[in-house]
PDB file of C-alpha atoms and ligand atoms in Angstrom:
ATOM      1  CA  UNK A 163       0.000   0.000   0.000  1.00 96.00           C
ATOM      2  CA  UNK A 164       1.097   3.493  -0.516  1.00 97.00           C
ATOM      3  CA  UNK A 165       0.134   6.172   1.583  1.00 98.00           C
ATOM      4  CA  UNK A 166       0.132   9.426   0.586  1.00 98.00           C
ATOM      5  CA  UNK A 167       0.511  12.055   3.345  1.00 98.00           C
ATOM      6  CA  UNK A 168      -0.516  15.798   1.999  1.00 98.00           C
ATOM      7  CA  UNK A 169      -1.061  18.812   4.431  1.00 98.00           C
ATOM      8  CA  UNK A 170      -4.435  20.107   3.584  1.00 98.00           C
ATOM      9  CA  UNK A 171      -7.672  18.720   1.253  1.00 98.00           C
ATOM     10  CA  UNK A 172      -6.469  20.971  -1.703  1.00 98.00           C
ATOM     11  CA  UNK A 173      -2.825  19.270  -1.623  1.00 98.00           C
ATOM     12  CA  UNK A 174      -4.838  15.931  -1.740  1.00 98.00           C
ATOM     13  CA  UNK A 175      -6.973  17.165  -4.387  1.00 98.00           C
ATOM     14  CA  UNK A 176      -4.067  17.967  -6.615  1.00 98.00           C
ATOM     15  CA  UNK A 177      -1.697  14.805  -6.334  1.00 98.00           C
ATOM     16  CA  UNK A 178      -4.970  12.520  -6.596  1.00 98.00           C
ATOM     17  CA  UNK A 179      -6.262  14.114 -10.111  1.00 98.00           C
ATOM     18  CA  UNK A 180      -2.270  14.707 -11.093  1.00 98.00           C
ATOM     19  CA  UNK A 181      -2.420  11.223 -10.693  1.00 98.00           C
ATOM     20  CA  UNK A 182      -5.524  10.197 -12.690  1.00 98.00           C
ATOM     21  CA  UNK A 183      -4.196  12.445 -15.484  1.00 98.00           C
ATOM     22  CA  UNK A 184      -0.572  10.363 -15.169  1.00 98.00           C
ATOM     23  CA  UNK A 185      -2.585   7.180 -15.470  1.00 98.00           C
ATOM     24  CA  UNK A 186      -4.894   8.322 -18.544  1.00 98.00           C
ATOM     25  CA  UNK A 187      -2.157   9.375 -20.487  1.00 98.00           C
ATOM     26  CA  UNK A 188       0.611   7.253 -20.128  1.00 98.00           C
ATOM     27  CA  UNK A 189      -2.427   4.230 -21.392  1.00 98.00           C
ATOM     28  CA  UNK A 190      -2.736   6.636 -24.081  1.00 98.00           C
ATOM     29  CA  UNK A 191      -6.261   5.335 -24.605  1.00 98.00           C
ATOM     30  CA  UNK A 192      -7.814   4.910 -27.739  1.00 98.00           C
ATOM     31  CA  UNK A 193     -11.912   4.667 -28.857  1.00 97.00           C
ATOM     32  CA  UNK A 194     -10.357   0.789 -29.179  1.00 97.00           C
ATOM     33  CA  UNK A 195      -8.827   0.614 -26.490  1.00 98.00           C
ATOM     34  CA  UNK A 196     -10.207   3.088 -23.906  1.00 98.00           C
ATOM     35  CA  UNK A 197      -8.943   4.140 -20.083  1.00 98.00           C
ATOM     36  CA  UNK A 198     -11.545   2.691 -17.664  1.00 98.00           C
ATOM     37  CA  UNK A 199     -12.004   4.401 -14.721  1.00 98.00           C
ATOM     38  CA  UNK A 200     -14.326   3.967 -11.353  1.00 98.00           C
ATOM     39  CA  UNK A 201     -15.447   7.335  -9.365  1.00 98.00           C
ATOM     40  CA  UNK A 202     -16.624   8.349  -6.160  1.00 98.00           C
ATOM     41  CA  UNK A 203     -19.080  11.039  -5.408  1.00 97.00           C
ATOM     42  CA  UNK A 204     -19.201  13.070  -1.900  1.00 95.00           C
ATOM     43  CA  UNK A 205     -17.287  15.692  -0.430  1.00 96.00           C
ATOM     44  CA  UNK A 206     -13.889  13.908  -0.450  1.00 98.00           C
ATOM     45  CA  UNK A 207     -13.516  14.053  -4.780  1.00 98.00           C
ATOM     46  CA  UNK A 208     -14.873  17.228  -5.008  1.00 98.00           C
ATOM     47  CA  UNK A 209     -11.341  18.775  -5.589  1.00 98.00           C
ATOM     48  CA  UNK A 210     -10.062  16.334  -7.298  1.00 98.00           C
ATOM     49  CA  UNK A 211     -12.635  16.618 -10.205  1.00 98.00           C
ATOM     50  CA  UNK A 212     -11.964  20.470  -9.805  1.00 98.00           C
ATOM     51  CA  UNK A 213      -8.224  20.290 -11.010  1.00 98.00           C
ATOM     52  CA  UNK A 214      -9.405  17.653 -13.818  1.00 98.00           C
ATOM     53  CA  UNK A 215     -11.785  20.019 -15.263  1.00 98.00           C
ATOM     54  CA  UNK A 216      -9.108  22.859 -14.846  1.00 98.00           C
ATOM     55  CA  UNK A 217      -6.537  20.289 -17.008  1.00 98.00           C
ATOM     56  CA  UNK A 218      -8.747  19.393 -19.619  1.00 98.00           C
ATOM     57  CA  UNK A 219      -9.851  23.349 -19.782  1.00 98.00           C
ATOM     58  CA  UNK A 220      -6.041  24.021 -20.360  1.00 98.00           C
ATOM     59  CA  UNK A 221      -6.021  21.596 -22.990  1.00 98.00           C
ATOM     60  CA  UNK A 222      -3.452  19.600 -21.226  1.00 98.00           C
ATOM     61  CA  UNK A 223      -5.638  16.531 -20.811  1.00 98.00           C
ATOM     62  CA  UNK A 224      -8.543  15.165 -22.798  1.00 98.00           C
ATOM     63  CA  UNK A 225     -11.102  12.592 -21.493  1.00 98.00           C
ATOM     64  CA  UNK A 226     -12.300  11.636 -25.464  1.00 98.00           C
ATOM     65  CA  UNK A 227     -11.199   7.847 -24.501  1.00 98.00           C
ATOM     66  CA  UNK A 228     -12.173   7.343 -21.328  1.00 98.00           C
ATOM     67  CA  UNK A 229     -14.902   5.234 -19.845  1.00 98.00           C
ATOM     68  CA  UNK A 230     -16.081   5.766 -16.186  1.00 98.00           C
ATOM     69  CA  UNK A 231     -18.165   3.290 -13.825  1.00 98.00           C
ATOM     70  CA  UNK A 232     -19.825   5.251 -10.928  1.00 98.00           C
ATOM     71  CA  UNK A 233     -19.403   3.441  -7.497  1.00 98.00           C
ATOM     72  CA  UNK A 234     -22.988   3.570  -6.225  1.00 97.00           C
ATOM     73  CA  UNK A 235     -26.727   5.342  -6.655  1.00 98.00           C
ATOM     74  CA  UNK A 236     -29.351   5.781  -3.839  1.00 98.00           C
ATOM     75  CA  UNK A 237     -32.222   3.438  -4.935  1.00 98.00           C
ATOM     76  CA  UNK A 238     -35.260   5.525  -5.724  1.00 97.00           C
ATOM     77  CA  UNK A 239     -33.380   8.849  -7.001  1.00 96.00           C
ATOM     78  CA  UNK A 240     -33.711   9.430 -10.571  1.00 94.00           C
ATOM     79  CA  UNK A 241     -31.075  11.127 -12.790  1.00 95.00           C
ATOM     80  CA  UNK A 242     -32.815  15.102 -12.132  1.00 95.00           C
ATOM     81  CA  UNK A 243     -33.026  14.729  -8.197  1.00 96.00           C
ATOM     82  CA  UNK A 244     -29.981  16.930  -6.984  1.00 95.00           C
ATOM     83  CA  UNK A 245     -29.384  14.336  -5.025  1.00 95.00           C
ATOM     84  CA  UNK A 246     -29.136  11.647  -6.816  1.00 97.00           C
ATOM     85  CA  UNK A 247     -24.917  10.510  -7.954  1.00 97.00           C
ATOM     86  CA  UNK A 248     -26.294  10.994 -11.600  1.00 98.00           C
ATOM     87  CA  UNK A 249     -27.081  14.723 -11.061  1.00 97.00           C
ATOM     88  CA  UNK A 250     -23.869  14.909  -8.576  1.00 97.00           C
ATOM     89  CA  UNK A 251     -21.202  13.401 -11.502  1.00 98.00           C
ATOM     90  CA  UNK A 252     -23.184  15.316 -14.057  1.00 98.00           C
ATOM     91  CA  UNK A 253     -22.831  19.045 -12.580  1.00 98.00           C
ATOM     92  CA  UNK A 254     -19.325  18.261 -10.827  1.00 98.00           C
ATOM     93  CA  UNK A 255     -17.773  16.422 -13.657  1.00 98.00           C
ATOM     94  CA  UNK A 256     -19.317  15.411 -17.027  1.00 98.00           C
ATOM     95  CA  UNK A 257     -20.506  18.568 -18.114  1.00 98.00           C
ATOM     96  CA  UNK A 258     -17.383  20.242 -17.776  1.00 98.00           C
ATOM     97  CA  UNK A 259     -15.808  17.908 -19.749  1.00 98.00           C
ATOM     98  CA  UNK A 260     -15.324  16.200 -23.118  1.00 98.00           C
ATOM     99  CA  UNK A 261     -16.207  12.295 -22.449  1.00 98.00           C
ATOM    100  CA  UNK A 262     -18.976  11.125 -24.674  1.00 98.00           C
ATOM    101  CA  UNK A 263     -22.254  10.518 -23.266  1.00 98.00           C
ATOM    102  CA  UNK A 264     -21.831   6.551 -24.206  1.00 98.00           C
ATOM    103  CA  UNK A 265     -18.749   6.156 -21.724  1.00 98.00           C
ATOM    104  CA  UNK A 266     -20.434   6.824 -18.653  1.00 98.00           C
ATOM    105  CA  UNK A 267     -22.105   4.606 -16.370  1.00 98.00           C
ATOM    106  CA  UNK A 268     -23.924   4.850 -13.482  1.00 98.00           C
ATOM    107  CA  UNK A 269     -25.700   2.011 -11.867  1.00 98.00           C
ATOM    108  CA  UNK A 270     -29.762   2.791 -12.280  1.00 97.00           C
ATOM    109  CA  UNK A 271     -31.122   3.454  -8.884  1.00 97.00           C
ATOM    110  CA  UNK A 272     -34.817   3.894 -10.669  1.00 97.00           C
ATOM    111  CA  UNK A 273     -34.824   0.376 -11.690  1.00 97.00           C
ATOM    112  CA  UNK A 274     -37.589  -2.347 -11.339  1.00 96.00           C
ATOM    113  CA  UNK A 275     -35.773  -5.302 -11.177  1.00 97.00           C
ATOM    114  CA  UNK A 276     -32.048  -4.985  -9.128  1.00 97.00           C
ATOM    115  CA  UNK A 277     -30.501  -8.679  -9.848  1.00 97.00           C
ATOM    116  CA  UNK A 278     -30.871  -7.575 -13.660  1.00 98.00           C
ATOM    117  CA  UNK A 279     -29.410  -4.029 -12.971  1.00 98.00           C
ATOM    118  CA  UNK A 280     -26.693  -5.061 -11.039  1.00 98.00           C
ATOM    119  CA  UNK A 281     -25.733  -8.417 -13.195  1.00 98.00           C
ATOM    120  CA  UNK A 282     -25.410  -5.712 -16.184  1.00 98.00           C
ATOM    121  CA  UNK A 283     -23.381  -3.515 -14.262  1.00 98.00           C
ATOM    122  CA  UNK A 284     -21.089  -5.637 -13.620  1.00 98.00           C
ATOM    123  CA  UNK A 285     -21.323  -7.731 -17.364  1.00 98.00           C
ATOM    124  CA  UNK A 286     -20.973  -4.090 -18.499  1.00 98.00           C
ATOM    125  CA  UNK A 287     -17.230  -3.909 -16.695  1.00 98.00           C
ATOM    126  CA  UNK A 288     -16.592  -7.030 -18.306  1.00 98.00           C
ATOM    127  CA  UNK A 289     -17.084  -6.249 -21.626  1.00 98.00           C
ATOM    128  CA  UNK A 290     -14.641  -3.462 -21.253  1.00 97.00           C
ATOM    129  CA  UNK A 291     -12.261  -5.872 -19.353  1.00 97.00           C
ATOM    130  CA  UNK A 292     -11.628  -4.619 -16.152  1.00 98.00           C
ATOM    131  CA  UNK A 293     -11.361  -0.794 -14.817  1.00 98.00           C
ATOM    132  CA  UNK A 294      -7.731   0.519 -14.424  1.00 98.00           C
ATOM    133  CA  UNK A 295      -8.237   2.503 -11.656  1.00 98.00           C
ATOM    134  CA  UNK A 296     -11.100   2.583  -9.417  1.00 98.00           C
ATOM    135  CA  UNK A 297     -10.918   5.882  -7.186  1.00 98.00           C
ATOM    136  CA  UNK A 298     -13.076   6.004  -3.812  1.00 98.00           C
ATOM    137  CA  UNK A 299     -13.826   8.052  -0.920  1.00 98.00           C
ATOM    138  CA  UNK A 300     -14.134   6.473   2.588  1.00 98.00           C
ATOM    139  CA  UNK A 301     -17.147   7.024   4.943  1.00 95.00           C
ATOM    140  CA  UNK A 302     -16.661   7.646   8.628  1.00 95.00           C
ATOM    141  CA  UNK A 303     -17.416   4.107   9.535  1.00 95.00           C
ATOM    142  CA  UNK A 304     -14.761   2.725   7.052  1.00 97.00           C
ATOM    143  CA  UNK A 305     -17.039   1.702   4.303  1.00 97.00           C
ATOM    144  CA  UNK A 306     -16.371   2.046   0.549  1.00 98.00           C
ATOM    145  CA  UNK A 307     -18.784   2.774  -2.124  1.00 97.00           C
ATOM    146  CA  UNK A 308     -21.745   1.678  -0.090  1.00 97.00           C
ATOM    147  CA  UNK A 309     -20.397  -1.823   1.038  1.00 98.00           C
ATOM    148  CA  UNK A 310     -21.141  -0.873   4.563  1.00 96.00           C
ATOM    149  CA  UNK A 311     -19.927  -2.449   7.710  1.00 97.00           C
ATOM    150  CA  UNK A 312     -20.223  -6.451   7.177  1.00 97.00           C
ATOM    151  CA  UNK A 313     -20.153  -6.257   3.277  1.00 98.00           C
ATOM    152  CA  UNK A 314     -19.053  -9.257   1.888  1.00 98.00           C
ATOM    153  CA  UNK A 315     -14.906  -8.371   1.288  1.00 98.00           C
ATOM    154  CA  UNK A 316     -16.061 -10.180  -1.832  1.00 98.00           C
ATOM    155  CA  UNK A 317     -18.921  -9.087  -2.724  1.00 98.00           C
ATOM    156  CA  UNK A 318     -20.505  -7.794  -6.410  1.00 98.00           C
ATOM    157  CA  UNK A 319     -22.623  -5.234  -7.510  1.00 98.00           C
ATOM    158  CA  UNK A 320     -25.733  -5.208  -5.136  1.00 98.00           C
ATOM    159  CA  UNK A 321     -27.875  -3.675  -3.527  1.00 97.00           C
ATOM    160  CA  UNK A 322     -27.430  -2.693   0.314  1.00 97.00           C
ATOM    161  CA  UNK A 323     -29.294  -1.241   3.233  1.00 97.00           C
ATOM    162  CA  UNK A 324     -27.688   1.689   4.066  1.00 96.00           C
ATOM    163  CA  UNK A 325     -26.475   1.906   7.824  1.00 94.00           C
ATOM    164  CA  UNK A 326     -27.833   4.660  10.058  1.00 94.00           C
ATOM    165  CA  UNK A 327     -24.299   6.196  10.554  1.00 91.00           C
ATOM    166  CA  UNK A 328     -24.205   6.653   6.654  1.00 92.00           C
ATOM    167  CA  UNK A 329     -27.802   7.847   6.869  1.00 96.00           C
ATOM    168  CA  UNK A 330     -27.223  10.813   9.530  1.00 94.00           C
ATOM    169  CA  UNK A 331     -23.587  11.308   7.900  1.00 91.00           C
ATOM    170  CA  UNK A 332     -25.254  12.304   4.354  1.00 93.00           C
ATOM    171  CA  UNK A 333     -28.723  14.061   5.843  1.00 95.00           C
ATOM    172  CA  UNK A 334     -26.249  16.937   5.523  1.00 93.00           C
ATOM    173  CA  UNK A 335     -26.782  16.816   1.560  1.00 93.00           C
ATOM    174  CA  UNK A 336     -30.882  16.472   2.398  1.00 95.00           C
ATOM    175  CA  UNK A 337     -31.258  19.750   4.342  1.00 95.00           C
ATOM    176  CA  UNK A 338     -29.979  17.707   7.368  1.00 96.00           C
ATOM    177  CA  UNK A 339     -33.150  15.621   7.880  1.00 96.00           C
ATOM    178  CA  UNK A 340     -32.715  12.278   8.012  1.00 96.00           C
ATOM    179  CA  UNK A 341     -36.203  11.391   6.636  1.00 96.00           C
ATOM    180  CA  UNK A 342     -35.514  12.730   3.527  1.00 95.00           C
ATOM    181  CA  UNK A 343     -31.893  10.303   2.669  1.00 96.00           C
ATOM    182  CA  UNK A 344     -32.943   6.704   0.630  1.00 97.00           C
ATOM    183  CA  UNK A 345     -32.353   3.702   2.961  1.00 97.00           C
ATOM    184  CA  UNK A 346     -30.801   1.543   0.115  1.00 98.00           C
ATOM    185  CA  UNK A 347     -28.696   1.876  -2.299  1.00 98.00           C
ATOM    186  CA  UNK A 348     -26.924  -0.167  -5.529  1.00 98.00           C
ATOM    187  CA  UNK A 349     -23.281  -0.194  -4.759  1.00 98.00           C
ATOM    188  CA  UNK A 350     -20.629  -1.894  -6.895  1.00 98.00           C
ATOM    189  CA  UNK A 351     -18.952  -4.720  -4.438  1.00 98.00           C
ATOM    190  CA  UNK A 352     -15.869  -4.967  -2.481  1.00 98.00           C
ATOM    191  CA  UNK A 353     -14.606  -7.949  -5.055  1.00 98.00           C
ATOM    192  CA  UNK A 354     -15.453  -5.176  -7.466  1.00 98.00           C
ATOM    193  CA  UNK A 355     -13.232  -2.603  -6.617  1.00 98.00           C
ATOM    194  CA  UNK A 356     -10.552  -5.033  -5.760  1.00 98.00           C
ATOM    195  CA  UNK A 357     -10.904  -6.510  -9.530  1.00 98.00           C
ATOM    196  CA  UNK A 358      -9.233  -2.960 -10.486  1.00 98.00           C
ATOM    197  CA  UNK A 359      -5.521  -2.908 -11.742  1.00 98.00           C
ATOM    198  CA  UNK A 360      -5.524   0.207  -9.236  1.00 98.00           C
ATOM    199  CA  UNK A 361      -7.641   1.355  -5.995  1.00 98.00           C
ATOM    200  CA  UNK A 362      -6.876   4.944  -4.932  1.00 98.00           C
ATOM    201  CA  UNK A 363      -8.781   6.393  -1.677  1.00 98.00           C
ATOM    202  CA  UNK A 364      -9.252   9.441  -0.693  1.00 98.00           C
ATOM    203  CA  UNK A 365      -9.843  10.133   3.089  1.00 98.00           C
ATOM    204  CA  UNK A 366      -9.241  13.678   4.498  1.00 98.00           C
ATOM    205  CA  UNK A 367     -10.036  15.387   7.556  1.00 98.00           C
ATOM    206  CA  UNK A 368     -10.384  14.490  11.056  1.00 98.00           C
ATOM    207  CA  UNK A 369     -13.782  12.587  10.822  1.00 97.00           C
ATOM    208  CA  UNK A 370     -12.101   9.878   8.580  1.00 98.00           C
ATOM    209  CA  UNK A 371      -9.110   9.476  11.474  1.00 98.00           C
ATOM    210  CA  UNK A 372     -10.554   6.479  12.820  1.00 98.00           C
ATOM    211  CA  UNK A 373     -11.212   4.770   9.658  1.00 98.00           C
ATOM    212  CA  UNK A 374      -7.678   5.499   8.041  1.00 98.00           C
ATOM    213  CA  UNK A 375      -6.257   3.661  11.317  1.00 98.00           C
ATOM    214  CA  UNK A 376      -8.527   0.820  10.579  1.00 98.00           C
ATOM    215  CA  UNK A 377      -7.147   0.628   6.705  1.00 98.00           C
ATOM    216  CA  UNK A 378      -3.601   0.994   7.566  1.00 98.00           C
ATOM    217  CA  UNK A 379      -3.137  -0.182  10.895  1.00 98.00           C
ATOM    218  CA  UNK A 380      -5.884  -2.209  11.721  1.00 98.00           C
ATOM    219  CA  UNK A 381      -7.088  -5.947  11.183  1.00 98.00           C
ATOM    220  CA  UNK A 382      -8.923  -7.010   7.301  1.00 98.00           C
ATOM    221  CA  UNK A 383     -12.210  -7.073   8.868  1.00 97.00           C
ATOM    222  CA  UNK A 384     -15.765  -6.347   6.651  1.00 98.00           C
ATOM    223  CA  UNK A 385     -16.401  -3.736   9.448  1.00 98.00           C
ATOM    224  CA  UNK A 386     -14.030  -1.998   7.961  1.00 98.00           C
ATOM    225  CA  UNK A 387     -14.459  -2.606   4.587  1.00 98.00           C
ATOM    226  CA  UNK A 388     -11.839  -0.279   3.134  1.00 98.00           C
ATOM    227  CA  UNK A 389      -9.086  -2.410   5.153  1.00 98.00           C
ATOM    228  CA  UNK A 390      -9.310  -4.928   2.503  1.00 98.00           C
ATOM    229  CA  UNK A 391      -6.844  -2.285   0.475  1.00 98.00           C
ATOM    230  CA  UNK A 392      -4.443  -3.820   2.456  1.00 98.00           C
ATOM    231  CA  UNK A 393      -4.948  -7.126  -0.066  1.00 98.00           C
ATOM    232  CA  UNK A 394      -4.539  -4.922  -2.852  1.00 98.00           C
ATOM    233  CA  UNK A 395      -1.150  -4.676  -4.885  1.00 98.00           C
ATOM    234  CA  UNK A 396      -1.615  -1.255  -6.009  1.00 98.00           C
ATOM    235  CA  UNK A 397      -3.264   0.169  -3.698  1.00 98.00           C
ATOM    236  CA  UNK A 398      -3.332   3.956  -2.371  1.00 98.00           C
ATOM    237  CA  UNK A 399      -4.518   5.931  -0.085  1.00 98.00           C
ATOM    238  CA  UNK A 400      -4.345  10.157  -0.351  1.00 98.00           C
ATOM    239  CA  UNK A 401      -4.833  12.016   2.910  1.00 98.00           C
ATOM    240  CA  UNK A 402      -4.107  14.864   4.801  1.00 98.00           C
ATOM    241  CA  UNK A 403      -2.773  15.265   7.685  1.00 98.00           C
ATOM    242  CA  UNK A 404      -5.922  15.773   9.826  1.00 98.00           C
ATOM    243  CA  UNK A 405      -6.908  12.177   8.625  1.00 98.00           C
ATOM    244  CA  UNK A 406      -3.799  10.611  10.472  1.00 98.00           C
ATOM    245  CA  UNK A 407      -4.523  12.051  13.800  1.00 98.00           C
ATOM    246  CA  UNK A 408      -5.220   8.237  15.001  1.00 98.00           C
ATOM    247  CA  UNK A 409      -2.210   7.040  12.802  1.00 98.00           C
ATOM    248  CA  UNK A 410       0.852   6.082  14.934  1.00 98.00           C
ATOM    249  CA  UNK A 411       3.882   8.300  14.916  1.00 98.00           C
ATOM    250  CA  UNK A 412       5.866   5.792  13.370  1.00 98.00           C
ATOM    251  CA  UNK A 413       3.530   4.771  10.579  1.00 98.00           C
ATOM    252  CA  UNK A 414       3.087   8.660   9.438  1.00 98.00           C
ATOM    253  CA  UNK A 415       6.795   8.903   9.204  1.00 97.00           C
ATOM    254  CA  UNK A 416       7.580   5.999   7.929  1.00 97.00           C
ATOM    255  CA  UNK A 417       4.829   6.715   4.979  1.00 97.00           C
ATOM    256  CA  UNK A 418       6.438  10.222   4.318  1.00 97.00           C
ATOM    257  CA  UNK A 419       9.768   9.055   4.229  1.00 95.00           C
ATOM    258  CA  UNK A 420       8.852   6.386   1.763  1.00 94.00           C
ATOM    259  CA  UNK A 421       7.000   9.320  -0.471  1.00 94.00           C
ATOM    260  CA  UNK A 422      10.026  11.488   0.232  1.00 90.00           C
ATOM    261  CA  UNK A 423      12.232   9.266  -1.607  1.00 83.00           C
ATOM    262  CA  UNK A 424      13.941   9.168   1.423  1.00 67.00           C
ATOM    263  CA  UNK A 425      15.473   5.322   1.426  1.00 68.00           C
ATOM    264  CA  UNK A 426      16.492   5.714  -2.317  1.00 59.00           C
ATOM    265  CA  UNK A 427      19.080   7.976  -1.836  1.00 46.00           C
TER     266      UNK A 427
HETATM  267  C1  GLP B 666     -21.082   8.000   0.677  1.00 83.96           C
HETATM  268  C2  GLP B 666     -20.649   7.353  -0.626  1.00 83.96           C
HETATM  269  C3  GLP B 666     -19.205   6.949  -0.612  1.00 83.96           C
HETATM  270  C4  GLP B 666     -18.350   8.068  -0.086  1.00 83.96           C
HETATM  271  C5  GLP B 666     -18.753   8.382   1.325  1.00 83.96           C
HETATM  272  C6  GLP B 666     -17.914   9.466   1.949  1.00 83.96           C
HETATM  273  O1  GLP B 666     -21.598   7.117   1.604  1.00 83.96           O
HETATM  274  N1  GLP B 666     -21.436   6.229  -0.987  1.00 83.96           N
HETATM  275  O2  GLP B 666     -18.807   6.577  -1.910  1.00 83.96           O
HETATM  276  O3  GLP B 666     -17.007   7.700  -0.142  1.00 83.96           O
HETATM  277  O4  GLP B 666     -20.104   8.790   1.308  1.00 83.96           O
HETATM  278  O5  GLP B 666     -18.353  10.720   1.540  1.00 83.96           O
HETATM  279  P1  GLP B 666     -17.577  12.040   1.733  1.00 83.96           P
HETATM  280  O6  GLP B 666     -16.491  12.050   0.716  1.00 83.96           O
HETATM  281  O7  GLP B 666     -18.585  13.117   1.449  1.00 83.96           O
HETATM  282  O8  GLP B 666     -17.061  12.072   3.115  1.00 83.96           O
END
């Protein structure tokens, strides 16, 4: 695992979609042969789709090729509710960009029959091969995507009951009333983000403390369900330095001193 250890959310920000944009063109994707990437939505990639826009506005990176699979969508929110990930990847993201309409996927939260939705979802992956990188946030209890606390660490595209930590966490997006957040959602698995050539999670500020211990220093465990990074080859996590807070001393430095380029000198 690498972890990346940046001072504030905006240094995140930058080395995560410097990093994307690294990845995208050194595949130099084709219609053929196109870059497949997974993304997040919430507060965490906010940033980091920020300084993407701002490269492909400066004509320094171009998103023609690229393919993108959406983590997760609350069940019951359809593509206009400013809510829903659809309107959230749509207003952050896709409209401020230049990837065709036909290379973006979002699971269908609207649908009437979920074993169908979610066996295309993940047939759809398939058919492009696998994703490349798969980029996530964290929540405060450690889950990714929505695999929530005692996910399967191999599970699929599903759909899961969301927990009531993640409920009161994102009432702040619903006017802060808990009523108004879906219960469920369809989430792409655990085994599905693993699949990825790459994972890349991005957990900043001191709310996600706890749950970066758990991924770096803590037991696999599907409470935890961003600890199974630690099976990962290439896996990495960007955070700041609020996020280590619950880190031990050692660990941070040892991380930084890895980054630094310290032990190859
Ligand atoms: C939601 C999403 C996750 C996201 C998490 C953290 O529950 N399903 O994909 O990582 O929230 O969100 P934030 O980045 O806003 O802290």
């Amino acid at each position: 695992m690498r972890l990346i250890i940046k001072p504030t959310y905006d240094d995140c920000s930058l080395w995560a979609a410097n990093y994307v944009a690294y990845k995208i063109k050194s595949f130099r994707p084709t219609a053929k042969k196109p870059f497949v990437l997974g993304l997040p939505t919430g507060s965490s990639p906010m940033g980091m789709y920020r300084e993407l826009i701002k490269m492909y506005r400066e004509g320094k990176l171009s998103f023609e090729n690229v393919v993108t699979f959406g983590m997760d969508e609350y069940v019951g929110l359809d593509a206009s509710h400013p809510q829903s990930y659809h309107h959230y990847m749509q207003e952050n993201f896709f409209k401020h960009i230049n990837i065709p309409k036909a290379n973006i996927h979002i699971p269908n939260g609207m649908t009437k029959d979920f074993t169908a939705e979610c066996n295309h979802y993940e047939n759809l992956i398939k058919q492009y091969g696998k994703v490349h990188l798969f980029v996530g946030g964290v929540g405060e209890d450690g889950h990714i995507a929505f695999n929530e606390p005692g996910s399967s660490l191999s599970s699929r595209t599903r759909i899961k009951t969301l927990t009531h930590s993640t409920i009161k966490a994102n009432s702040r997006f619903f006017e802060n009333d808990v009523t108004k957040v879906p219960t469920r959602a369809i989430t792409v698995g655990v085994g599905t983000i693993m699949d990825a050539d790459e994972v890349m999670i991005l957990a900043t500020g001191a709310k996600k403390a706890k749950a970066l211990h758990q991924a770096v220093e803590g037991s696999i465990n599907h409470l935890w369900t961003v600890s199974i990074l630690q099976m990962h080859q290439h896996g990495i996590i960007v955070c700041d330095d609020e996020a280590t807070a619950e880190l031990r001393p050692e660990t941070v430095r040892y991380f930084k001193e890895v980054e630094d380029g310290k032990f190859s000198k």
